[in-house]
Coordinates of C-alpha atoms and ligand atoms in Angstrom, one line a residue:
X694 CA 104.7 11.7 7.5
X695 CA 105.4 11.4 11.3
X696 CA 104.7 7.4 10.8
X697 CA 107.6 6.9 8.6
X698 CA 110.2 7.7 11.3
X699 CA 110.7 4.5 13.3
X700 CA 109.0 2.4 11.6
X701 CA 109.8 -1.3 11.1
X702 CA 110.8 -2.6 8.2
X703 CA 108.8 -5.6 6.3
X704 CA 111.2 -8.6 6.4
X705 CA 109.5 -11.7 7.0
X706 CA 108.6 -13.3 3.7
X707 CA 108.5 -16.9 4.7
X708 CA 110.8 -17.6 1.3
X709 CA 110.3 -21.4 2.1
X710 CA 106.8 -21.8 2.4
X711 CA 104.4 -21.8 -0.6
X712 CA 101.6 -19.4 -0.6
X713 CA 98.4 -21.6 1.1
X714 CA 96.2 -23.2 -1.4
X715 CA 93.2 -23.9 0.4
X716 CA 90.7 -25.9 -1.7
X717 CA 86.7 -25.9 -0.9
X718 CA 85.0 -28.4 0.5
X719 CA 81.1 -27.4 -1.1
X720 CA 80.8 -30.0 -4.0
X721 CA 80.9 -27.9 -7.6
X722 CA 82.3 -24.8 -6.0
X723 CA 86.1 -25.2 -6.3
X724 CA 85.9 -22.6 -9.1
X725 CA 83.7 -20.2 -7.7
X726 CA 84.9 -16.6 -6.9
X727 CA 85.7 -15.5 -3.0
X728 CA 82.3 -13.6 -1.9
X729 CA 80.1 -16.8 -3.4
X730 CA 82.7 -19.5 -1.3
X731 CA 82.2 -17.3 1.7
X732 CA 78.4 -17.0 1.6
X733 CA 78.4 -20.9 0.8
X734 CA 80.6 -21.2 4.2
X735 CA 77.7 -19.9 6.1
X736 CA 75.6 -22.7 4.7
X737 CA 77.4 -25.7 4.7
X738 CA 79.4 -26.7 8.1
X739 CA 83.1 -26.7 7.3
X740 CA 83.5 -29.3 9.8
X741 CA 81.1 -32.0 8.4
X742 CA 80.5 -29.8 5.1
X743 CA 76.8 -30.5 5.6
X744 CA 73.8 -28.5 6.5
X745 CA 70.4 -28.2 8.7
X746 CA 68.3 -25.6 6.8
X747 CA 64.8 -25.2 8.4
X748 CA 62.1 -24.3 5.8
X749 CA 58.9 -22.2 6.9
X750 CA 58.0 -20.3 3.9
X751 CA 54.8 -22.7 3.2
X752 CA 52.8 -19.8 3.3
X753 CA 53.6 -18.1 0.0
X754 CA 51.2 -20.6 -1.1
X755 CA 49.3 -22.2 1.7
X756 CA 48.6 -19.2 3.5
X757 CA 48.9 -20.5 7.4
X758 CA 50.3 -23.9 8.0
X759 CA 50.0 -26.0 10.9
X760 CA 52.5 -25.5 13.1
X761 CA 53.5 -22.1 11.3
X762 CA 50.5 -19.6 13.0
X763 CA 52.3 -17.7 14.7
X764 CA 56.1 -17.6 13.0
X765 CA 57.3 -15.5 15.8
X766 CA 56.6 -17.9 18.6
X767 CA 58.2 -21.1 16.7
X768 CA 60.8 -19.9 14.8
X769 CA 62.8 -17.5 16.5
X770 CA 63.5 -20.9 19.7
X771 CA 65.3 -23.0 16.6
X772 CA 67.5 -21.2 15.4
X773 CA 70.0 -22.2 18.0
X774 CA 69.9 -25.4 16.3
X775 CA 70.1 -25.6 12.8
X776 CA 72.3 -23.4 10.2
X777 CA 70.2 -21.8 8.1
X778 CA 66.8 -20.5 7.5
X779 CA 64.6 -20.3 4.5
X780 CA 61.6 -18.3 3.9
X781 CA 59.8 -15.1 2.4
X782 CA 61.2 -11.5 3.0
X783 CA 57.6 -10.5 4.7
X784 CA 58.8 -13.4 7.3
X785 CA 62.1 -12.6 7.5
X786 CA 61.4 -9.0 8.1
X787 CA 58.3 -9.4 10.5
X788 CA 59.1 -12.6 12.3
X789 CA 63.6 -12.8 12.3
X790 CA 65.8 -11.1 14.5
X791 CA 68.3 -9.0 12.2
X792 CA 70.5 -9.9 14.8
X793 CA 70.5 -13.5 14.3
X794 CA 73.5 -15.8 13.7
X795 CA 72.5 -17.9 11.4
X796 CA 72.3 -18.5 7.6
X797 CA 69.2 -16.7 5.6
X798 CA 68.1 -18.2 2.6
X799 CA 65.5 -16.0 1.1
X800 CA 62.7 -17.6 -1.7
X801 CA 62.7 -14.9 -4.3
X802 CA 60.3 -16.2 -6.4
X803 CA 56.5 -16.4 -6.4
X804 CA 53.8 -19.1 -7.5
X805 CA 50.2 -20.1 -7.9
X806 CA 48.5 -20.0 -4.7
X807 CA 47.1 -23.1 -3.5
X808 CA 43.1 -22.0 -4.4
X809 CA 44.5 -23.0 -8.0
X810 CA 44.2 -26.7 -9.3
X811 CA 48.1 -26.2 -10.8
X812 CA 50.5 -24.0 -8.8
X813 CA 52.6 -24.0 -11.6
X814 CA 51.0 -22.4 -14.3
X815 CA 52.5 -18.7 -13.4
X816 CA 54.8 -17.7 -11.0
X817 CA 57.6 -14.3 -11.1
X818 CA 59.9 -12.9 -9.4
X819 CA 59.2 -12.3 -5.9
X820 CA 62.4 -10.0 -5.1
X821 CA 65.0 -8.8 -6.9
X822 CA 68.9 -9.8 -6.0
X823 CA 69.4 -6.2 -4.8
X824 CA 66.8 -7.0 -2.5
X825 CA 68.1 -9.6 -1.5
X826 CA 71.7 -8.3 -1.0
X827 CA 70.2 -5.9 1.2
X828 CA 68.6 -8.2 3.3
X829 CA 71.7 -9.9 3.9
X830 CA 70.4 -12.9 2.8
X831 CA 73.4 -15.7 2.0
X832 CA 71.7 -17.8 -0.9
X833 CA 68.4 -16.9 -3.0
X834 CA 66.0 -19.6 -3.8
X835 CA 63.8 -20.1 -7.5
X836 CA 60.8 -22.4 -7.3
X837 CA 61.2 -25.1 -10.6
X838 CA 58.6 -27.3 -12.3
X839 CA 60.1 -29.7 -14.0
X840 CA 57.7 -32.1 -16.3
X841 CA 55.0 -29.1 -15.8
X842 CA 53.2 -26.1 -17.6
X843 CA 55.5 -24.0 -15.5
X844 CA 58.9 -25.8 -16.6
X845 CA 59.8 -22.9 -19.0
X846 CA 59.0 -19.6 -17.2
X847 CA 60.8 -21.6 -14.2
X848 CA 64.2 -22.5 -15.8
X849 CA 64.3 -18.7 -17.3
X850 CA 63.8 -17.4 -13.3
X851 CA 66.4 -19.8 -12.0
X852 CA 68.8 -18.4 -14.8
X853 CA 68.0 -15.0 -14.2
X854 CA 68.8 -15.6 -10.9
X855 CA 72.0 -17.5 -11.2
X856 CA 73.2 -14.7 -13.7
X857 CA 72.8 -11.8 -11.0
X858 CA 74.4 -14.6 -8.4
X859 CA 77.0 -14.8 -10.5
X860 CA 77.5 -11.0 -10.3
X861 CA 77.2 -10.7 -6.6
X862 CA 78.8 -13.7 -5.6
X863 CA 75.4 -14.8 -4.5
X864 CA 74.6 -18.8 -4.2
X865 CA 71.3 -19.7 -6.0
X866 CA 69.1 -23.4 -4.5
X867 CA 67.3 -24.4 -7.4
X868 CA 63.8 -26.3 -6.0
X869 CA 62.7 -29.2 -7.3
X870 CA 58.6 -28.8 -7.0
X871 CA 56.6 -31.7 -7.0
X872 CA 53.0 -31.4 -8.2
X873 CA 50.2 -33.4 -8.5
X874 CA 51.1 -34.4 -11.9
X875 CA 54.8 -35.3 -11.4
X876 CA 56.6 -38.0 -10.5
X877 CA 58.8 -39.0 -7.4
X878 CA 60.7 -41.8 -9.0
X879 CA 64.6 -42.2 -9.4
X880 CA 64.1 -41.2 -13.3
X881 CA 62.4 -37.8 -12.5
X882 CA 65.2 -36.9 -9.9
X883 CA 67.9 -37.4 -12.0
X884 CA 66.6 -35.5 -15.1
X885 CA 65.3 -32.8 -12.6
X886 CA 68.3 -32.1 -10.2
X887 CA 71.0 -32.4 -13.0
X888 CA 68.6 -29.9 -15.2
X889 CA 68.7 -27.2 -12.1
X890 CA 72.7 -27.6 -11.8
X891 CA 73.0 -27.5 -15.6
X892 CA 71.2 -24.3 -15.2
X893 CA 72.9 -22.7 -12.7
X894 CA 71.6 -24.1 -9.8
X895 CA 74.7 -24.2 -6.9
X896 CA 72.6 -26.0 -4.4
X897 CA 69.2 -28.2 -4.9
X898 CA 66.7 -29.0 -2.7
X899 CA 65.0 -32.1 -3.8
X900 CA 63.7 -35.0 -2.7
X901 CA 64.7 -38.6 -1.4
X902 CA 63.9 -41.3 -3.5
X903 CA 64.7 -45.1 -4.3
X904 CA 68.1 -45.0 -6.0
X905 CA 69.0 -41.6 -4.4
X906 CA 72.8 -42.6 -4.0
X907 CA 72.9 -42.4 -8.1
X908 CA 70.7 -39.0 -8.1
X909 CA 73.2 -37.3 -5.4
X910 CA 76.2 -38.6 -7.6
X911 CA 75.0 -37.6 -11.0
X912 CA 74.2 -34.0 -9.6
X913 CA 77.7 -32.3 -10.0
X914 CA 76.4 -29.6 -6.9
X915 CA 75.3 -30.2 -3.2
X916 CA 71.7 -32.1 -2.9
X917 CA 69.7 -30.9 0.2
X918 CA 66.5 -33.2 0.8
X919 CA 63.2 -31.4 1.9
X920 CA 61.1 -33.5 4.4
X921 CA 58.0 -33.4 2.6
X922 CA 54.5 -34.0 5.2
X923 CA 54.4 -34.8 8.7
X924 CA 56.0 -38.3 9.2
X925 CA 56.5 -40.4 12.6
X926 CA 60.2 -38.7 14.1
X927 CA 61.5 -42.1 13.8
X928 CA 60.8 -42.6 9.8
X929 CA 61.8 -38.9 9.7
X930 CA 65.3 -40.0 11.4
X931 CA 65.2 -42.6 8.9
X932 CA 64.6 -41.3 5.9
X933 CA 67.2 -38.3 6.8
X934 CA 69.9 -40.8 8.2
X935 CA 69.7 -42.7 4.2
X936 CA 69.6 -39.6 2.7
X937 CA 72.8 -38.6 4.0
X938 CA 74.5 -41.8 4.2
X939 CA 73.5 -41.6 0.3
X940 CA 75.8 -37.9 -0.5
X941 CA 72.8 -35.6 0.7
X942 CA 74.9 -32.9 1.9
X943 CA 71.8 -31.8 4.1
X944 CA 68.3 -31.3 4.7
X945 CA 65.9 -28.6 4.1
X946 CA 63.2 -29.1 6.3
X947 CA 60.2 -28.1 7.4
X948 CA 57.2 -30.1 8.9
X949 CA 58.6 -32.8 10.1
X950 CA 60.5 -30.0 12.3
X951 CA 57.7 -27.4 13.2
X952 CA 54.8 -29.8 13.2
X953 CA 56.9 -32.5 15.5
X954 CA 55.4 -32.3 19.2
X955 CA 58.8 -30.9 19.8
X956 CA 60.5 -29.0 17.3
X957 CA 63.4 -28.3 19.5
X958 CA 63.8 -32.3 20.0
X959 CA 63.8 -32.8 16.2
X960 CA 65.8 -29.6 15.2
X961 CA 68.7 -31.0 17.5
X962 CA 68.0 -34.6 16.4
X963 CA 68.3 -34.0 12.6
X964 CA 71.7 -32.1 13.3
X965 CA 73.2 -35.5 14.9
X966 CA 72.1 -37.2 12.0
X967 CA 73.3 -34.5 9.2
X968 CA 76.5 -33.2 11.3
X969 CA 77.8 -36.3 13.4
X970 CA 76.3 -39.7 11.6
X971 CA 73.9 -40.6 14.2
X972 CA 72.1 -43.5 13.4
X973 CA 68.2 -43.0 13.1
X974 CA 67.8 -44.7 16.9
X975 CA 70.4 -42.6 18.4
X976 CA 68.7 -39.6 17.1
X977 CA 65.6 -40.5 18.3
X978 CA 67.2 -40.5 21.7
X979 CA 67.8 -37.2 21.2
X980 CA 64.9 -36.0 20.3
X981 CA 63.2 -38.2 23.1
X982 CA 65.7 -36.5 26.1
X983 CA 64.5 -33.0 24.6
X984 CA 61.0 -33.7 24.6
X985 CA 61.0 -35.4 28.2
X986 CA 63.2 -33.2 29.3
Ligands
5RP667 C1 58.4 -26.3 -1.4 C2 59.5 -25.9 -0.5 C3 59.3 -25.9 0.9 O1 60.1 -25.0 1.6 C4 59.6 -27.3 1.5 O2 58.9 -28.3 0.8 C5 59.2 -27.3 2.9 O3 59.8 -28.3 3.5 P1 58.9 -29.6 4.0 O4 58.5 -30.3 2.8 O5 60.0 -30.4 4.7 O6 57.8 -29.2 4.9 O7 60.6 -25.7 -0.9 O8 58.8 -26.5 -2.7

C-alpha cells in the first residue's frame, strides 16, 4: 500500500501523563454510558450545569393555549435563548426548524384530554423511542400521576421508557403531574420525585414547594421546576431564583415565558437567574431592558 512508504512512525505516548479521567457534572449520571452523557451535555450547560428548557406542549391536552396559537410565530424567536425545548412530535415537526441548535425534548406519552374530569385515568404511549431517535430528539419525556388512578399504568410507561433509554443511551424526564386531587406539599414531592428516579427517571420536572432544598437533595437525579400558571415576572423571578438557590438544576417552563408580554424579556431573564445567579431584581432588569427596548 503506497501509504506505508514514508509514513511517520507513532511515537508520542505521553508515558508520564495518566490517561484523563473526566468526571460528569449531571447529578446521578457519573455511571451512565458515553451516548446518554453526551445527550445529557446538550441539556444541562457544562458551564453552570444548569438548564432553561421552554415547555409548549400544553396542547396534547388543552388543545390551544394562550399564548401558544400560533407555535410558529412564538416559538421559533426563543430559541436563541434558552437550551432546550419540549413538546409533541406534531409540534416539533410542523412548527421547529430541523435546523435548530438547541436541545429537543420530545413528550412521548399521551393522556386524558382536558374535556375529562381526571386526565389521569388513561394515557399510552404517544411514540415509540425509535421515533424518537429519529427525530433526533436528546431526552424523551413520560407523563406520571402519582397519588392518582393513573399512578400504575404511569410508572409501567416511565419504565418502559427508561429501559429503551437505557438501550439507546437516551435520557428519560420523568413528570411529576399535579391534578386536581393531589397535593403540592413538601410530603408529596418527596415521595413523588424520589419514586420517578427510583424508576428510572434521569431528570424530573416537578414542582417548587415549601421545603424544596430537602426535595432537590433527597432526589439522587437533576430536579427541573415547571412554572406552573401565569404569575407576575417578578414572583416568577422569584420563585425561579429560590428554586435554584435550593439545587433545582433548572427550569422547565412554559407560561410564565410565552404568556409574559415579552417572552423574549423573560426567556433571557430566567437564563440570568438559572445560568449566572441573578438575583430576582436584577433579572427583572433584564426582562424590563428587553421589553422597553
Ligand atoms: C405538564 C407539563 C407542562 O409541560 C408544563 O407544566 C408546562 O409548563 P408550565 O406549567 O410552566 O406552563 O409538563 O405536566
Amino acid at each position: 500500500m503506497a501509504d506505508n512508504i514514508g509514513n511517520k512512525a507513532a511515537h508520542d505516548y505521553h508515558l508520564d501523563v495518566p490517561a484523563a479521567q473526566e468526571g460528569f457534572y449531571v447529578k446521578g449520571a457519573a455511571h451512565c454510558d458515553w451516548g446518554m452523557k453526551s445527550r445529557l451535555a446538550r441539556m444541562f450547560h457544562p458551564q453552570s450545569g444548569n438548564t432553561v428548557m421552554l415547555a409548549f406542549d400544553h396542547g396534547y391536552i388543552m388543545g390551544p393555549t394562550a399564548g401558544l396559537e400560533r407555535i410558529d410565530l412564538v416559538i421559533p424567536p426563543l430559541i436563541p435563548y434558552v437550551d432546550v425545548l419540549m413538546g409533541t412530535r406534531g409540534i416539533f415537526r410542523s412548527c421547529i426548524s430541523p435546523a435548530a441548535r438547541v436541545g429537543r425534548c420530545l413528550r412521548v406519552t399521551y393522556d386524558s384530554t382536558v374535556l375529562y374530569d381526571d386526565m389521569s385515568n388513561g394515557g399510552g404511549f404517544a411514540s415509540d423511542m425509535e421515533n424518537a431517535l429519529g427525530m433526533g430528539a436528546d431526552c424523551v419525556a413520560v407523563q406520571t400521576f402519582i397519588g392518582a388512578a393513573g399512578e400504575s399504568r404511569s410508572l409501567e410507561l416511565l419504565c418502559r421508557t427508561a429501559d429503551a433509554g437505557a438501550r439507546y443511551g437516551m435520557p428519560t424526564l420523568g413528570v411529576v403531574a399535579v391534578g386536581k386531587e393531589m397535593e403540592r406539599t413538601e410530603k408529596f414531592f418527596l415521595l413523588a420525585t424520589r419514586v420517578l428516579a427510583e424508576n428510572g427517571a434521569n431528570i424530573v420536572k416537578s414542582y417548587y414547594c415549601e421545603g424544596f432544598e430537602r426535595v432537590a437533595a433527597a432526589c439522587p437525579v437533576p430536579i427541573v421546576i415547571a412554572g406552573g400558571k401565569k404569575l407576575p415576572e417578578l414572583e416568577a423571578l422569584e420563585m425561579a431564583y429560590k428554586a435554584i438557590q435550593e439545587g433545582a438544576r433548572g427550569v422547565d417552563m412554559g407560561r410564565n415565558i410565552f404568556q409574559s408580554d415579552s417572552p423574549a424579556g423573560m426567556a433571557q431573564a430566567i437564563g440570568k437567574v438559572v445560568h449566572e445567579g441573578y438575583t430576582p431584581k436584577q433579572a427583572y432588569e433584564v426582562y424590563e431592558a428587553v421589553k422597553n427596548g
